[in-house]
PDB file of C-alpha atoms and ligand atoms in Angstrom:
ATOM      1  CA  MET A  20       0.022  -0.054  -0.054  1.00 77.00           C
ATOM      2  CA  LYS A  21       1.140   3.429  -0.845  1.00 78.00           C
ATOM      3  CA  THR A  22      -0.095   5.645   2.048  1.00 82.00           C
ATOM      4  CA  ASP A  23      -0.783   8.829  -0.183  1.00 93.00           C
ATOM      5  CA  CYS A  24      -2.778   6.882  -2.901  1.00 98.00           C
ATOM      6  CA  LEU A  25      -6.391   7.384  -3.014  1.00 98.00           C
ATOM      7  CA  PHE A  26      -7.193   3.980  -4.477  1.00 98.00           C
ATOM      8  CA  CYS A  27      -4.865   2.200  -2.033  1.00 98.00           C
ATOM      9  CA  LYS A  28      -6.839   4.088   0.910  1.00 97.00           C
ATOM     10  CA  ILE A  29      -9.993   2.762  -0.771  1.00 98.00           C
ATOM     11  CA  ILE A  30      -8.733  -0.829  -0.940  1.00 98.00           C
ATOM     12  CA  ALA A  31      -7.646  -0.504   2.756  1.00 97.00           C
ATOM     13  CA  GLY A  32     -11.127   0.651   3.821  1.00 96.00           C
ATOM     14  CA  GLU A  33      -9.764   4.069   4.871  1.00 97.00           C
ATOM     15  CA  LEU A  34     -12.125   5.793   2.229  1.00 97.00           C
ATOM     16  CA  PRO A  35     -15.478   4.804   1.132  1.00 97.00           C
ATOM     17  CA  CYS A  36     -16.608   3.430  -2.248  1.00 98.00           C
ATOM     18  CA  ASP A  37     -19.650   1.849  -3.926  1.00 98.00           C
ATOM     19  CA  GLN A  38     -18.177  -1.486  -4.209  1.00 98.00           C
ATOM     20  CA  VAL A  39     -19.753  -4.087  -6.742  1.00 98.00           C
ATOM     21  CA  TYR A  40     -17.023  -6.651  -6.741  1.00 98.00           C
ATOM     22  CA  SER A  41     -13.987  -8.029  -4.769  1.00 98.00           C
ATOM     23  CA  ASP A  42     -11.539 -10.930  -4.922  1.00 98.00           C
ATOM     24  CA  GLU A  43      -8.043 -11.545  -3.829  1.00 98.00           C
ATOM     25  CA  HIS A  44      -6.430  -9.654  -6.875  1.00 98.00           C
ATOM     26  CA  VAL A  45      -8.919  -6.684  -7.504  1.00 98.00           C
ATOM     27  CA  ILE A  46     -11.727  -4.564  -6.131  1.00 98.00           C
ATOM     28  CA  VAL A  47     -14.334  -3.033  -8.487  1.00 98.00           C
ATOM     29  CA  PHE A  48     -16.302   0.105  -7.506  1.00 98.00           C
ATOM     30  CA  GLU A  49     -18.331   2.774  -9.194  1.00 98.00           C
ATOM     31  CA  ASP A  50     -16.760   5.860 -10.626  1.00 98.00           C
ATOM     32  CA  ILE A  51     -17.552   8.772  -8.385  1.00 98.00           C
ATOM     33  CA  ASN A  52     -17.948  10.851 -11.756  1.00 97.00           C
ATOM     34  CA  PRO A  53     -19.658   8.560 -13.991  1.00 96.00           C
ATOM     35  CA  LYS A  54     -19.360   9.140 -17.876  1.00 95.00           C
ATOM     36  CA  ALA A  55     -22.038   6.556 -18.654  1.00 95.00           C
ATOM     37  CA  PRO A  56     -24.961   4.854 -16.901  1.00 96.00           C
ATOM     38  CA  VAL A  57     -22.574   2.065 -15.996  1.00 97.00           C
ATOM     39  CA  HIS A  58     -19.032   3.294 -15.160  1.00 98.00           C
ATOM     40  CA  LEU A  59     -16.934   0.883 -12.944  1.00 98.00           C
ATOM     41  CA  LEU A  60     -13.312   0.990 -12.027  1.00 98.00           C
ATOM     42  CA  ILE A  61     -11.366  -2.292 -11.879  1.00 99.00           C
ATOM     43  CA  VAL A  62      -8.458  -1.791  -9.550  1.00 98.00           C
ATOM     44  CA  PRO A  63      -5.580  -4.234  -8.605  1.00 98.00           C
ATOM     45  CA  ARG A  64      -5.064  -4.649  -4.955  1.00 98.00           C
ATOM     46  CA  GLU A  65      -1.378  -4.259  -5.657  1.00 98.00           C
ATOM     47  CA  HIS A  66      -0.257  -0.543  -6.050  1.00 98.00           C
ATOM     48  CA  ILE A  67       0.917  -0.415  -9.693  1.00 98.00           C
ATOM     49  CA  ILE A  68       1.346   3.027 -10.949  1.00 98.00           C
ATOM     50  CA  SER A  69       0.275   2.444 -14.551  1.00 98.00           C
ATOM     51  CA  LEU A  70       0.705   0.231 -17.515  1.00 98.00           C
ATOM     52  CA  ASN A  71       4.283   1.630 -17.710  1.00 98.00           C
ATOM     53  CA  ALA A  72       5.059  -0.268 -14.397  1.00 98.00           C
ATOM     54  CA  LEU A  73       3.883  -3.559 -15.410  1.00 98.00           C
ATOM     55  CA  GLU A  74       6.295  -6.522 -15.153  1.00 98.00           C
ATOM     56  CA  GLU A  75       6.055 -10.207 -16.167  1.00 98.00           C
ATOM     57  CA  LYS A  76       4.867 -11.224 -12.721  1.00 98.00           C
ATOM     58  CA  HIS A  77       1.614  -9.072 -13.485  1.00 98.00           C
ATOM     59  CA  ASP A  78       0.724 -11.257 -16.574  1.00 98.00           C
ATOM     60  CA  GLY A  79      -1.567 -13.297 -14.486  1.00 98.00           C
ATOM     61  CA  LEU A  80      -3.320 -10.234 -12.784  1.00 98.00           C
ATOM     62  CA  MET A  81      -3.675  -8.719 -16.164  1.00 98.00           C
ATOM     63  CA  GLY A  82      -5.346 -11.779 -17.561  1.00 98.00           C
ATOM     64  CA  HIS A  83      -7.548 -12.056 -14.751  1.00 98.00           C
ATOM     65  CA  ILE A  84      -8.716  -8.508 -15.225  1.00 98.00           C
ATOM     66  CA  MET A  85      -9.356  -9.145 -18.953  1.00 98.00           C
ATOM     67  CA  ARG A  86     -11.524 -12.047 -18.173  1.00 98.00           C
ATOM     68  CA  LEU A  87     -13.293 -10.441 -15.377  1.00 98.00           C
ATOM     69  CA  LEU A  88     -14.567  -7.572 -17.475  1.00 98.00           C
ATOM     70  CA  PRO A  89     -17.079  -9.310 -19.682  1.00 98.00           C
ATOM     71  CA  LYS A  90     -18.489 -11.063 -16.555  1.00 98.00           C
ATOM     72  CA  LEU A  91     -18.915  -7.767 -14.879  1.00 98.00           C
ATOM     73  CA  ALA A  92     -20.419  -6.224 -18.047  1.00 98.00           C
ATOM     74  CA  LYS A  93     -23.045  -9.091 -18.141  1.00 98.00           C
ATOM     75  CA  GLU A  94     -23.797  -8.634 -14.383  1.00 98.00           C
ATOM     76  CA  GLN A  95     -24.416  -4.954 -15.190  1.00 97.00           C
ATOM     77  CA  GLY A  96     -26.815  -5.846 -17.972  1.00 97.00           C
ATOM     78  CA  LEU A  97     -24.586  -4.628 -20.801  1.00 96.00           C
ATOM     79  CA  ASP A  98     -25.843  -7.155 -23.205  1.00 94.00           C
ATOM     80  CA  LYS A  99     -25.152  -4.837 -26.100  1.00 93.00           C
ATOM     81  CA  GLY A 100     -21.527  -4.347 -25.418  1.00 96.00           C
ATOM     82  CA  PHE A 101     -19.225  -2.148 -23.310  1.00 96.00           C
ATOM     83  CA  ARG A 102     -16.153   0.039 -23.469  1.00 97.00           C
ATOM     84  CA  THR A 103     -12.803  -0.296 -21.564  1.00 98.00           C
ATOM     85  CA  ILE A 104     -10.346   2.374 -21.104  1.00 98.00           C
ATOM     86  CA  ILE A 105      -6.952   2.600 -19.507  1.00 98.00           C
ATOM     87  CA  ASN A 106      -5.391   5.979 -19.186  1.00 98.00           C
ATOM     88  CA  THR A 107      -1.606   5.985 -18.965  1.00 98.00           C
ATOM     89  CA  GLY A 108       0.492   8.970 -17.755  1.00 98.00           C
ATOM     90  CA  SER A 109      -0.624  12.545 -17.594  1.00 97.00           C
ATOM     91  CA  GLY A 110      -0.485  12.753 -21.515  1.00 98.00           C
ATOM     92  CA  GLY A 111      -3.081   9.736 -21.587  1.00 98.00           C
ATOM     93  CA  GLY A 112      -5.366  11.641 -19.141  1.00 98.00           C
ATOM     94  CA  GLN A 113      -4.526   9.543 -16.044  1.00 98.00           C
ATOM     95  CA  ILE A 114      -5.390  11.418 -12.877  1.00 98.00           C
ATOM     96  CA  VAL A 115      -5.052   8.549 -10.172  1.00 98.00           C
ATOM     97  CA  PHE A 116      -1.690   6.964 -10.416  1.00 98.00           C
ATOM     98  CA  HIS A 117      -2.697   3.550  -9.470  1.00 98.00           C
ATOM     99  CA  LEU A 118      -3.567   1.296 -12.373  1.00 98.00           C
ATOM    100  CA  HIS A 119      -7.212   0.821 -13.092  1.00 98.00           C
ATOM    101  CA  VAL A 120      -9.515  -0.022 -16.006  1.00 98.00           C
ATOM    102  CA  HIS A 121     -12.592   1.734 -16.739  1.00 98.00           C
ATOM    103  CA  LEU A 122     -15.747  -0.325 -17.596  1.00 98.00           C
ATOM    104  CA  LEU A 123     -18.334   1.960 -19.324  1.00 97.00           C
ATOM    105  CA  GLY A 124     -21.663   1.063 -20.936  1.00 96.00           C
ATOM    106  CA  GLY A 125     -25.392   1.469 -20.786  1.00 94.00           C
ATOM    107  CA  GLY A 126     -26.127   4.008 -23.497  1.00 81.00           C
ATOM    108  CA  GLY A 127     -24.671   6.414 -26.076  1.00 71.00           C
ATOM    109  CA  LEU A 128     -21.189   4.892 -26.766  1.00 77.00           C
ATOM    110  CA  GLY A 129     -21.079   4.704 -30.406  1.00 70.00           C
ATOM    111  CA  GLY A 130     -18.132   5.368 -32.870  1.00 66.00           C
ATOM    112  CA  THR A 131     -14.413   5.077 -32.159  1.00 59.00           C
ATOM    113  CA  GLY A 132     -14.693   6.657 -28.554  1.00 54.00           C
ATOM    114  CA  PHE A 133     -12.161   9.238 -29.071  1.00 52.00           C
TER     115      PHE A 133
HETATM  116  P1  AMP D  16      -8.005   8.281 -14.628  1.00 63.71           P
HETATM  117  O1  AMP D  16      -8.274   9.585 -15.401  1.00 63.71           O
HETATM  118  O2  AMP D  16      -8.057   7.047 -15.605  1.00 63.71           O
HETATM  119  O3  AMP D  16      -6.888   8.279 -13.750  1.00 63.71           O
HETATM  120  O4  AMP D  16      -9.539   8.106 -13.845  1.00 63.71           O
HETATM  121  C1  AMP D  16      -9.660   8.228 -12.474  1.00 63.71           C
HETATM  122  C2  AMP D  16     -10.923   8.057 -12.189  1.00 63.71           C
HETATM  123  O5  AMP D  16     -11.209   7.911 -10.834  1.00 63.71           O
HETATM  124  C3  AMP D  16     -11.987   9.203 -12.718  1.00 63.71           C
HETATM  125  O6  AMP D  16     -12.854   8.828 -13.593  1.00 63.71           O
HETATM  126  C4  AMP D  16     -12.515   9.705 -11.404  1.00 63.71           C
HETATM  127  O7  AMP D  16     -13.831  10.201 -11.604  1.00 63.71           O
HETATM  128  C5  AMP D  16     -12.398   8.414 -10.449  1.00 63.71           C
HETATM  129  N1  AMP D  16     -12.366   8.691  -9.106  1.00 63.71           N
HETATM  130  C6  AMP D  16     -11.630   9.637  -8.405  1.00 63.71           C
HETATM  131  N2  AMP D  16     -11.838   9.685  -7.135  1.00 63.71           N
HETATM  132  C7  AMP D  16     -12.687   8.590  -6.859  1.00 63.71           C
HETATM  133  C8  AMP D  16     -13.332   8.012  -5.719  1.00 63.71           C
HETATM  134  N3  AMP D  16     -13.036   8.417  -4.479  1.00 63.71           N
HETATM  135  N4  AMP D  16     -14.137   6.994  -5.839  1.00 63.71           N
HETATM  136  C9  AMP D  16     -14.426   6.550  -7.145  1.00 63.71           C
HETATM  137  N5  AMP D  16     -13.868   6.983  -8.204  1.00 63.71           N
HETATM  138  C10 AMP D  16     -13.104   7.921  -8.147  1.00 63.71           C
HETATM  139 ZN1   ZN D  17      -2.253   2.763  -4.827  1.00 63.71          ZN
END
């Protein structure tokens, strides 16, 4: 845990969140400022700053997250599809420097997403 990290504090239970899923590798909670009717954040329990900090030891974790995404989407009723986003670094729009995957859906997400 990194003591000054917002998502580490949420994982530690020091800050509240609207949690929708949890296991030994990740927690999943609702984005506080949703950009779509469904907007979840999939957050590894390990403090990893961004995709840039991934190592080979994280391959299993990332595979776990990729396979979890469609399960969460199904649970959320996103039967028409969903969007996933990982912002990396300030130039990529990352504002919380603890790796997370956005899962969005539920209306109005057409086109390329840019
Ligand atoms: P990113 O730009 O990829 O770093 O996205 C960070 C996301 O975290 C944004 O969509 C914020 O709305 C969201 N966020 C910030 N603080 C909280 C919080 N306390 N609980 C839930 N989501 C948060
Ligand atoms: Zn963290």
